CSV table of C-alpha atoms in Angstrom, one decimal:
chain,number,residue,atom,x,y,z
Q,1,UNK,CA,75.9,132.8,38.7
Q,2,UNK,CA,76.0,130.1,41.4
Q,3,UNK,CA,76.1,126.6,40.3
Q,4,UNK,CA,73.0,126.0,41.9
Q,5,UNK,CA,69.9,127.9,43.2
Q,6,UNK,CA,71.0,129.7,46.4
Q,7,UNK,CA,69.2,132.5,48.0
Q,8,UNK,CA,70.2,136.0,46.2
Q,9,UNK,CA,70.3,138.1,49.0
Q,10,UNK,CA,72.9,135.9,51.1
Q,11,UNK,CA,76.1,136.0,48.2
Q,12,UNK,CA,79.2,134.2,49.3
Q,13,UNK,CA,79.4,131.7,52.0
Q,14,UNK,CA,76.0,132.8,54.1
Q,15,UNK,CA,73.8,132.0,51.0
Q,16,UNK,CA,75.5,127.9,50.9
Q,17,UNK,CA,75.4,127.7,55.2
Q,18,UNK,CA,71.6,128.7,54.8
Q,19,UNK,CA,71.1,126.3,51.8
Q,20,UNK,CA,72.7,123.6,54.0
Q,21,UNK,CA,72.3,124.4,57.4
Q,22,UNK,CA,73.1,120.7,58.8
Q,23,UNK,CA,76.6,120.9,57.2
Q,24,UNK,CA,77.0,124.2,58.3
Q,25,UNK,CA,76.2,123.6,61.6
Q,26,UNK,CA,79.9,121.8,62.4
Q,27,UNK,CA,81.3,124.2,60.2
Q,28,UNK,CA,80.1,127.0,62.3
Q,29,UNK,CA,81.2,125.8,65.3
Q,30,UNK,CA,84.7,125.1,64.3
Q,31,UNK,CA,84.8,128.4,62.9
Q,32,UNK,CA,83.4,130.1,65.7
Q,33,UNK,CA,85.8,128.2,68.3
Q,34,UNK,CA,88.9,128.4,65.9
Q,35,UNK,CA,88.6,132.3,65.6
Q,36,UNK,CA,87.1,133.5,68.5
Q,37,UNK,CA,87.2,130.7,71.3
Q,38,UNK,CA,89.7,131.1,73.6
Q,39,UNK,CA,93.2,131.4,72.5
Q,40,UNK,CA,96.6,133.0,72.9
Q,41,UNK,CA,96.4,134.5,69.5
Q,42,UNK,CA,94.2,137.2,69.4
Q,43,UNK,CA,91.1,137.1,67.3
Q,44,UNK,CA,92.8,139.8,64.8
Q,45,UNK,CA,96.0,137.6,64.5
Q,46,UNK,CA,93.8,134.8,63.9
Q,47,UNK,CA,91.6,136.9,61.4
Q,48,UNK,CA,95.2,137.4,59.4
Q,49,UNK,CA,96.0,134.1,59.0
Q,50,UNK,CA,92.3,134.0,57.2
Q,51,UNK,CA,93.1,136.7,55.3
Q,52,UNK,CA,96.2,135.0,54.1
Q,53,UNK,CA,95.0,131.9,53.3
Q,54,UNK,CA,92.2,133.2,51.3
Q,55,UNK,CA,94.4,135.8,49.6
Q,56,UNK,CA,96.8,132.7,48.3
Q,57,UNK,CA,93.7,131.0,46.9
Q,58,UNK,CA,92.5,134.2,45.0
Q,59,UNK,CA,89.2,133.5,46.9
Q,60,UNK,CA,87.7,137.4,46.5
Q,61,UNK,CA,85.1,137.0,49.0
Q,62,UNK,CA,86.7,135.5,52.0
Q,63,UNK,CA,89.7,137.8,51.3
Q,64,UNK,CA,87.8,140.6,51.4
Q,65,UNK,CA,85.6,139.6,54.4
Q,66,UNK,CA,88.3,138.4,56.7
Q,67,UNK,CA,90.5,141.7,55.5
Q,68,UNK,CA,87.6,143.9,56.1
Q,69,UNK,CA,87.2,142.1,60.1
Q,70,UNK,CA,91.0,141.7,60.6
Q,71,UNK,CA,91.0,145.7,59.9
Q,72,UNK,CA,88.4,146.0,62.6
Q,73,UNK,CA,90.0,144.4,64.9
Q,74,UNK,CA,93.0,145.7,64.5
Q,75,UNK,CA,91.9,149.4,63.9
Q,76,UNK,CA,93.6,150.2,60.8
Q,77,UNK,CA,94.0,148.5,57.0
Q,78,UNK,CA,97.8,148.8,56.4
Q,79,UNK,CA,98.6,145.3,58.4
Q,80,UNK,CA,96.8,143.0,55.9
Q,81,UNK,CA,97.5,145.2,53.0
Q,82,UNK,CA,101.6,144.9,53.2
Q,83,UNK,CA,101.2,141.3,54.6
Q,84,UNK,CA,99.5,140.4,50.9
Q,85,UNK,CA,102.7,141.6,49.7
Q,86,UNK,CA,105.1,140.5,52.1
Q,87,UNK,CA,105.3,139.0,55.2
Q,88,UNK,CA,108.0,140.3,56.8
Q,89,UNK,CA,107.3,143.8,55.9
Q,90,UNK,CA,104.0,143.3,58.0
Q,91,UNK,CA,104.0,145.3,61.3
Q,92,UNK,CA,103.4,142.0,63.2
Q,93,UNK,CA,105.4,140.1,65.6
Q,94,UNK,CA,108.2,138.0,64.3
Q,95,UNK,CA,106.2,134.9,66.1
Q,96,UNK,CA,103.4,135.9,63.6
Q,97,UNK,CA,105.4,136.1,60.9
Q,98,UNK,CA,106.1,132.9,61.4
Q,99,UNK,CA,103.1,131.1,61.7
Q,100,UNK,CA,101.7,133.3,58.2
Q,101,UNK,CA,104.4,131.8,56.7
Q,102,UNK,CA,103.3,128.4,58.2
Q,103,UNK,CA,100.0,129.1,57.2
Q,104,UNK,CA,101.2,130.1,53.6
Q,105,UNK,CA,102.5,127.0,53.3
Q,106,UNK,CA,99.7,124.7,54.5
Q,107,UNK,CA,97.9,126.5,51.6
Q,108,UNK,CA,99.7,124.8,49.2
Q,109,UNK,CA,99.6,121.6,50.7
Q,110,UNK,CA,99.9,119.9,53.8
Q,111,UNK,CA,103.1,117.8,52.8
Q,112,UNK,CA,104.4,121.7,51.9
Q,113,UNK,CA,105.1,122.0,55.4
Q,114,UNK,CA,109.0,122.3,56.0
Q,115,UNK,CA,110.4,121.1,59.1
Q,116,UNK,CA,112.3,124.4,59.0
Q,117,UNK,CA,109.0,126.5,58.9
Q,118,UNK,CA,108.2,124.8,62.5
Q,119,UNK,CA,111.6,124.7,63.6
Q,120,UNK,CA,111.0,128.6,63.1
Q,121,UNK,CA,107.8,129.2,64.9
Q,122,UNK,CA,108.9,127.7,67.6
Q,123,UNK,CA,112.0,129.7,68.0
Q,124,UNK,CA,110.0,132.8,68.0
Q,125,UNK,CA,107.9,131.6,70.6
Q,126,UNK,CA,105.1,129.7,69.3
Q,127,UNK,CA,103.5,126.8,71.3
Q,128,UNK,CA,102.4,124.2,70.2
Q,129,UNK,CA,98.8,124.7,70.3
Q,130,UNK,CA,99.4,127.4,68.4
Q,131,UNK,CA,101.0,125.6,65.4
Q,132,UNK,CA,98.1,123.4,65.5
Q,133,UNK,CA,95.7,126.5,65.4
Q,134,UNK,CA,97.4,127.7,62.7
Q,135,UNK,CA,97.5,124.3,60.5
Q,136,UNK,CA,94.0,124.2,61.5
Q,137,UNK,CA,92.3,127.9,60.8
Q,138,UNK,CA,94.9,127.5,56.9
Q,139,UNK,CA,92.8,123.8,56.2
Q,140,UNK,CA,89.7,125.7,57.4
Q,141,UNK,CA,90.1,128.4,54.8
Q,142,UNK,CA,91.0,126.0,52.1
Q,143,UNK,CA,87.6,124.7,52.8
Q,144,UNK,CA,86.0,127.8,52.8
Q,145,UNK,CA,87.7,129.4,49.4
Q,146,UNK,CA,87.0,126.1,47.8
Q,147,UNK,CA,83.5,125.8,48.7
Q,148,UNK,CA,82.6,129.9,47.8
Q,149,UNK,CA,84.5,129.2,44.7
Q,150,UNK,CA,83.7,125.4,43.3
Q,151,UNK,CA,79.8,126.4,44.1
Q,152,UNK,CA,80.5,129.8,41.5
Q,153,UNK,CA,78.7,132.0,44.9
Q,154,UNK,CA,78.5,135.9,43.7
Q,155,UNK,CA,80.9,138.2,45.4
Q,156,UNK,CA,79.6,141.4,45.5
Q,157,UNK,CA,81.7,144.3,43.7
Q,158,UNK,CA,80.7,146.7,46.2
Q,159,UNK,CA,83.2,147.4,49.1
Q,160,UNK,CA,80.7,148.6,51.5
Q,161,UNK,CA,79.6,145.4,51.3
Q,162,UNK,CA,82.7,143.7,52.9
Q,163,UNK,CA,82.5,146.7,55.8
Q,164,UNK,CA,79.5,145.7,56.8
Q,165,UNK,CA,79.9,141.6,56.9
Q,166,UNK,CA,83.1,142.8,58.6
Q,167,UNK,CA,80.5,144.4,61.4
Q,168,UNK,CA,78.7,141.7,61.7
Q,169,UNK,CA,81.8,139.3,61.7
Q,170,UNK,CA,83.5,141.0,64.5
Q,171,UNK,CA,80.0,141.8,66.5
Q,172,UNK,CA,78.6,137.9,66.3
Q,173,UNK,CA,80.8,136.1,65.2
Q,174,UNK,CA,80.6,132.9,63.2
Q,175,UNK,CA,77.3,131.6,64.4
Q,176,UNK,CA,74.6,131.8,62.7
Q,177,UNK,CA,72.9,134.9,63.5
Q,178,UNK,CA,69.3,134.0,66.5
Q,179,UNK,CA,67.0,134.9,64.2
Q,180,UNK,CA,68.7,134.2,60.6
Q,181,UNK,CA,69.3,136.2,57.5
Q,182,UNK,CA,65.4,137.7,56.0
Q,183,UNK,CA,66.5,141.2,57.9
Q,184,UNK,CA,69.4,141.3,54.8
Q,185,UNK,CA,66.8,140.6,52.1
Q,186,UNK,CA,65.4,144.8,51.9
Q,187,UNK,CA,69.3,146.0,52.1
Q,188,UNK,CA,69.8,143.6,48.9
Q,189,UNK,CA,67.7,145.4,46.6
Q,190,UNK,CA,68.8,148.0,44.5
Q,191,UNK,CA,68.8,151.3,45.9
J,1,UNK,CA,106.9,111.9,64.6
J,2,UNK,CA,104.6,114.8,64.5
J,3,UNK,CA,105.6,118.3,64.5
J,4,UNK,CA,103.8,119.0,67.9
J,5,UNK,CA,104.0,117.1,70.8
J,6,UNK,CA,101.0,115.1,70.8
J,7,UNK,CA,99.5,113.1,74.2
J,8,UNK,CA,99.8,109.6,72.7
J,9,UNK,CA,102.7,109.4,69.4
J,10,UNK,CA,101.1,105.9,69.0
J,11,UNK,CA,97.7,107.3,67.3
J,12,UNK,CA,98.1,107.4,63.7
J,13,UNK,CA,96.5,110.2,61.5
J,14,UNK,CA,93.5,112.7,62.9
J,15,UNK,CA,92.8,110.3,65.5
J,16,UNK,CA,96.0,111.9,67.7
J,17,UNK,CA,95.3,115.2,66.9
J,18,UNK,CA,91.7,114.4,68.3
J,19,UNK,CA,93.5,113.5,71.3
J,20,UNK,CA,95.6,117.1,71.1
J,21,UNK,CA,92.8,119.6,70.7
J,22,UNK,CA,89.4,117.9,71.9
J,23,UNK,CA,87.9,121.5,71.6
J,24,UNK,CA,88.3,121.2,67.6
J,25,UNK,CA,88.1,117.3,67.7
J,26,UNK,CA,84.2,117.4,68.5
J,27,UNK,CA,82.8,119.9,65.4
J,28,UNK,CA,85.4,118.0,63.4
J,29,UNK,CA,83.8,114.7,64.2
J,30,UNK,CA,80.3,116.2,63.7
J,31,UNK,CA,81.5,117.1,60.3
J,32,UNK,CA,82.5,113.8,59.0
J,33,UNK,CA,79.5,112.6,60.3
J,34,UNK,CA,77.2,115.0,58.9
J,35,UNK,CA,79.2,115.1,55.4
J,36,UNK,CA,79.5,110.9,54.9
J,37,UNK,CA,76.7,109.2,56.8
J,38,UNK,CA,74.3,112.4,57.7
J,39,UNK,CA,70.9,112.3,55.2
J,40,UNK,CA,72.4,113.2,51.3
J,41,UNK,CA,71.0,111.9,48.0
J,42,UNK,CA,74.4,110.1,47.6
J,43,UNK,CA,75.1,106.9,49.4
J,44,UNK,CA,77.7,106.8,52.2
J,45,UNK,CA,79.4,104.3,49.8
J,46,UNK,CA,79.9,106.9,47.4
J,47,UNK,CA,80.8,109.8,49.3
J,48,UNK,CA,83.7,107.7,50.8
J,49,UNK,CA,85.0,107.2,47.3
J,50,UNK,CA,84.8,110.7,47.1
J,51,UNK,CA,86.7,111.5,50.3
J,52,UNK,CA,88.9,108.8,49.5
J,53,UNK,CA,90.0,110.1,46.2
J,54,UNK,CA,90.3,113.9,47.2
J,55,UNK,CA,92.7,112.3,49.9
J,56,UNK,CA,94.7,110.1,47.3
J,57,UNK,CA,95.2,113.3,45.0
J,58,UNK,CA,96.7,115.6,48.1
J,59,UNK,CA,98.8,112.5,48.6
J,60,UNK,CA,97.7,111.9,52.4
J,61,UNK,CA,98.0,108.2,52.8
J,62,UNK,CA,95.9,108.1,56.1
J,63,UNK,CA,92.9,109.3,54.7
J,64,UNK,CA,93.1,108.4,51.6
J,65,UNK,CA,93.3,104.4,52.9
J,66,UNK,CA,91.1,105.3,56.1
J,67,UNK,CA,88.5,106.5,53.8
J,68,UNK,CA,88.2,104.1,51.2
J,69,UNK,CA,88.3,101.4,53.9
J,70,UNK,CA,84.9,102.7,54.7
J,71,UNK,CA,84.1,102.6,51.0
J,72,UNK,CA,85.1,99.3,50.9
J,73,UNK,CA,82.7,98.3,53.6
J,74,UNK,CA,79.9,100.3,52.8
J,75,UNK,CA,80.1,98.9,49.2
J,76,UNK,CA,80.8,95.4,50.1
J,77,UNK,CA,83.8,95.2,48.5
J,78,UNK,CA,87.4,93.6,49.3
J,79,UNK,CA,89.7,95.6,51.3
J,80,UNK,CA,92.4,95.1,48.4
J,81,UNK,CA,90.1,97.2,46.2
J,82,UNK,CA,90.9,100.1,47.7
J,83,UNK,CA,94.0,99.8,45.1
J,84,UNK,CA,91.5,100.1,42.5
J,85,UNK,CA,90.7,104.0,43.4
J,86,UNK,CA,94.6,104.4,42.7
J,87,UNK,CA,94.1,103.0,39.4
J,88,UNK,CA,91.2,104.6,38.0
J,89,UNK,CA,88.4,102.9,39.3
J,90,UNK,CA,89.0,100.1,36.5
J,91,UNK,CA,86.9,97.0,38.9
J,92,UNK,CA,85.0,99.2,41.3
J,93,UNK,CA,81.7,100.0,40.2
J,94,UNK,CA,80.9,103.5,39.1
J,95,UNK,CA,78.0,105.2,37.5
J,96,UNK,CA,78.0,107.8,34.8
J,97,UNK,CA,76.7,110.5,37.1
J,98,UNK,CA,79.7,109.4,39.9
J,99,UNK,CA,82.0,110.0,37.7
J,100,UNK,CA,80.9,113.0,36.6
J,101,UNK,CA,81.1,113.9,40.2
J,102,UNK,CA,84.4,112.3,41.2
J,103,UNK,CA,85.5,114.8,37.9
J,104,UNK,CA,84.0,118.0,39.9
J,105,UNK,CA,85.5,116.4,43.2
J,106,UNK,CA,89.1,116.7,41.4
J,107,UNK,CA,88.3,120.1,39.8
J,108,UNK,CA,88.0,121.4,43.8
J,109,UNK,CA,91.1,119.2,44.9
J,110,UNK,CA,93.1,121.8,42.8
J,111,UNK,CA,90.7,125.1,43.3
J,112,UNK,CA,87.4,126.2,43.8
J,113,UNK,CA,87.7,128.1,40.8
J,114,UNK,CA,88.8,125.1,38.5
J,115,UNK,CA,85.7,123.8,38.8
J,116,UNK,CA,83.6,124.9,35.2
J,117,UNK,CA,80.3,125.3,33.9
J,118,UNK,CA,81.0,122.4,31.8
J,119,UNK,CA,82.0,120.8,34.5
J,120,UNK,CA,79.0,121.0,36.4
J,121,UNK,CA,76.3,120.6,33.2
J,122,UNK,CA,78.0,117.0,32.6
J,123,UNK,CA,76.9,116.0,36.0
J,124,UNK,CA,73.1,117.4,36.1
J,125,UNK,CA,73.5,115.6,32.2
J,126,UNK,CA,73.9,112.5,34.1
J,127,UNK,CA,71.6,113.2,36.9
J,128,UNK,CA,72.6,115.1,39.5
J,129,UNK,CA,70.7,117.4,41.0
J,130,UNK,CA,71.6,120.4,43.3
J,131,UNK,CA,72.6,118.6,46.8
J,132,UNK,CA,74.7,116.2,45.0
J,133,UNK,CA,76.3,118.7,43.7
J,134,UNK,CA,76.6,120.8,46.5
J,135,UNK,CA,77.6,117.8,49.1
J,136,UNK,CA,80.4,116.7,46.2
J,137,UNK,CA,81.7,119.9,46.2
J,138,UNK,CA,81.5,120.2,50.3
J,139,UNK,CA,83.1,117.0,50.6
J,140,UNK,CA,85.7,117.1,48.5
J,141,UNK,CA,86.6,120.9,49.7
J,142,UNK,CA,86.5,119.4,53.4
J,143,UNK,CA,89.2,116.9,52.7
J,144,UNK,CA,91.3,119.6,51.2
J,145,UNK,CA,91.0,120.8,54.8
J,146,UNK,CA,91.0,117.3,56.6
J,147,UNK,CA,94.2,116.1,54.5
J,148,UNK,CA,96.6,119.6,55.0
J,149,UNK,CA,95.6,119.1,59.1
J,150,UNK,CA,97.2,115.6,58.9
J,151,UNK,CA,99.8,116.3,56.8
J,152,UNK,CA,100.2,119.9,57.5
J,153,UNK,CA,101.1,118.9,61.1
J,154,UNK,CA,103.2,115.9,60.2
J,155,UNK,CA,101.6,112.9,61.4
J,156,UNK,CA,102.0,109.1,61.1
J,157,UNK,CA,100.5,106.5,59.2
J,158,UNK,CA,100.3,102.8,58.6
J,159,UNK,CA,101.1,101.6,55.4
J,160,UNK,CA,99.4,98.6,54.9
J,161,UNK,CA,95.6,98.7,53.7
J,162,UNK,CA,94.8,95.7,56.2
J,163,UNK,CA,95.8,97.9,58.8
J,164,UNK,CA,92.5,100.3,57.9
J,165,UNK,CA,90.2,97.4,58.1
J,166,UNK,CA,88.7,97.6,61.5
J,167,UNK,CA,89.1,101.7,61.4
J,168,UNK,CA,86.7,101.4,57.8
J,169,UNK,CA,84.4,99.6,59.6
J,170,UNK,CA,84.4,101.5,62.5
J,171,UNK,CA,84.0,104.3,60.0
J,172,UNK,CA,81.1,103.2,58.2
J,173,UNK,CA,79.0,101.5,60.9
J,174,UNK,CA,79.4,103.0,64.3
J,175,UNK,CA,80.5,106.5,62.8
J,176,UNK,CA,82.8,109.4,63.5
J,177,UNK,CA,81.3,111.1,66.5
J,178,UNK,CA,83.3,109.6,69.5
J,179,UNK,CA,83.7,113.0,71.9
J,180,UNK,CA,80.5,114.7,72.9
J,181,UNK,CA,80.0,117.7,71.2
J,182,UNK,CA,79.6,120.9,73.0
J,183,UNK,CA,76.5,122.4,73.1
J,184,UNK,CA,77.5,126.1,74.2
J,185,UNK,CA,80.0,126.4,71.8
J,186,UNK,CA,77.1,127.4,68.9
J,187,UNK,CA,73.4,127.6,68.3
J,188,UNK,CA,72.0,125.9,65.8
């Protein structure tokens, strides 16, 4: 049970942007700019580096949400399932690689960062803007997993669930949806 | 110097990444503002304490002395007491109920899920209610964010406390929203 009353059809992070819609305002426009703005990654690579991120901090709801849209996006599920497990096994570019490892390390800390790890994005052909995305979308999700988690939100068990925020994450996006969330409140009851 | 080439090296901290990515630089301006001076049950004094101790415990010196600078002015305190956040708030004022919530603030520092029911029913035993929960748990989970983007990207930062004065004050009185914001990146 949440740590404090939050709407129960809105589990995760949609119930605590609705309870606080001022702070999640910024939030959602980061988000929305960081993932899907304009960018040389693609949305899906960016959706990885999510997935990553969240994985690391054992967050079960963000992981998987951003699996279920990176899986979208990219049209299958096997990407983000090896990449849990190893990196380098993932069938991604060695540039991403790279910058999942950077992002894997910005997880644990910021002064985690080697000089090495850069050193190695860069010689795989990573700008500079794109380090900085990466540092940036990582301290997003440690955000993120630490606000779902430190506020006890309910992640649902179901894995239809996750397909369907997946939908909606790859359809709108990370705004908050014209006409807000009551439309969910029938498909939360039980069947 | 900072692991990507940034358009001025001689801005310390967030301020010359604000300078690299302007894009990000406005919704992460809005969110310091919204988070430590936008309308919470918790005094702008105290939720620099708690951005300021977050920052201290991921070891990011910028924030950590940028922050409590702020403290220091919203709280009317000496600049040299920012020291005092290092050693346990031992001449710094702080109620029960903050320190209940500087304890949850920690708990997130580490991990969302380190954060317990006990955790949580010592603070509402002191006081708190929902939104300071909720904005404690916000703004400590934010600075996990704001201190690996600093660090995480390897940039610079005085050393000296006095050197944070002016930046506190700018902090606390005129406020963190410097680039206009753009409007079509999200509705509200």
């Amino acid at each position: 049970m949440p740590h404090i009353a939050l709407p129960e059809h809105l589990p995760g992070i949609t119930g605590l942007l609705e309870y606080s819609r001022v702070t999640a305002e910024p939030i959602r426009q980061l988000t929305q700019f960081i993932l899907r703005g304009e960018n040389s990654l693609s949305p899906a690579e960016r959706e990885l580096i999510a997935t990553i991120v969240s994985h690391q901090n054992e967050c079960r709801f963000c992981t998987a949400a951003h699996t279920a849209a990176a899986d979208l996006l990219l049209g299958e599920n096997e990407t983000c399932e090896v990449m849990k497990q190893d990196i380098d096994a993932a069938p991604v570019s060695d540039k991403m690689k790279a910058l999942l490892k950077l992002a894997k390390q910005v997880q644990q800390g910021g002064k985690a960062v080697t000089a090495e790890s850069i050193a190695n994005a860069k010689a795989q052909g990573a700008t500079h803007t794109e380090i900085h995305d990466t540092v940036l979308i990582a301290g997003l999700f440690c955000l993120y997993n630490r606000y779902v988690d430190g506020m006890a939100t309910v992640a649902p068990a179901d894995p239809q669930f996750y397909t369907g925020l997946g939908q909606r994450l790859v359809q709108y996006g990370y705004n908050r949806l014209p006409n807000g969330y009551d439309h969910l409140k029938k498909q939360a009851q039980p069947s | 110097m900072a692991h990507i080439a940034l358009p001025d090296e001689s801005l310390p901290g967030i301020v010359g990444l604000f300078h690299f990515r302007p894009e990000t630089a406005g919704p992460l301006q809005l969110l310091a503002e919204t988070l430590l001076r936008g309308e919470s049950p918790l005094p702008s004094g105290e939720r620099e304490l708690i951005a300021s101790y977050v920052s201290l415990l991921n070891d990011t010196h910028f924030c950590h002395t940028s922050h409590g600078s702020a403290a220091m002015a919203h709280l009317g305190y000496d600049l040299s007491l920012i020291d005092d956040i290092k050693d346990g708030f031992q001449k710094i004022e702080v109620s029960p109920k903050l320190r209940a919530l500087l304890n949850i603030a920690a708990k997130v520092q580490k991990s969302g899920k380190a954060v317990t029911d006990e955790d949580i029913a010592a603070a509402r035993a002191e006081g708190a209610g929902d939104k300071e929960i909720h904005d404690t748990v916000l703004i400590a989970a934010a600075f996990c964010m704001f201190n690996r983007y600093v660090d995480g990207l390897g940039t610079w930062a005085p050393e000296a406390n006095e050197a944070y004065r002016e930046m506190g004050q700018r902090m606390a009185f005129t406020g963190y929203v410097r680039y206009p914001v753009k409007a079509d990146v999200a509705e509200v």
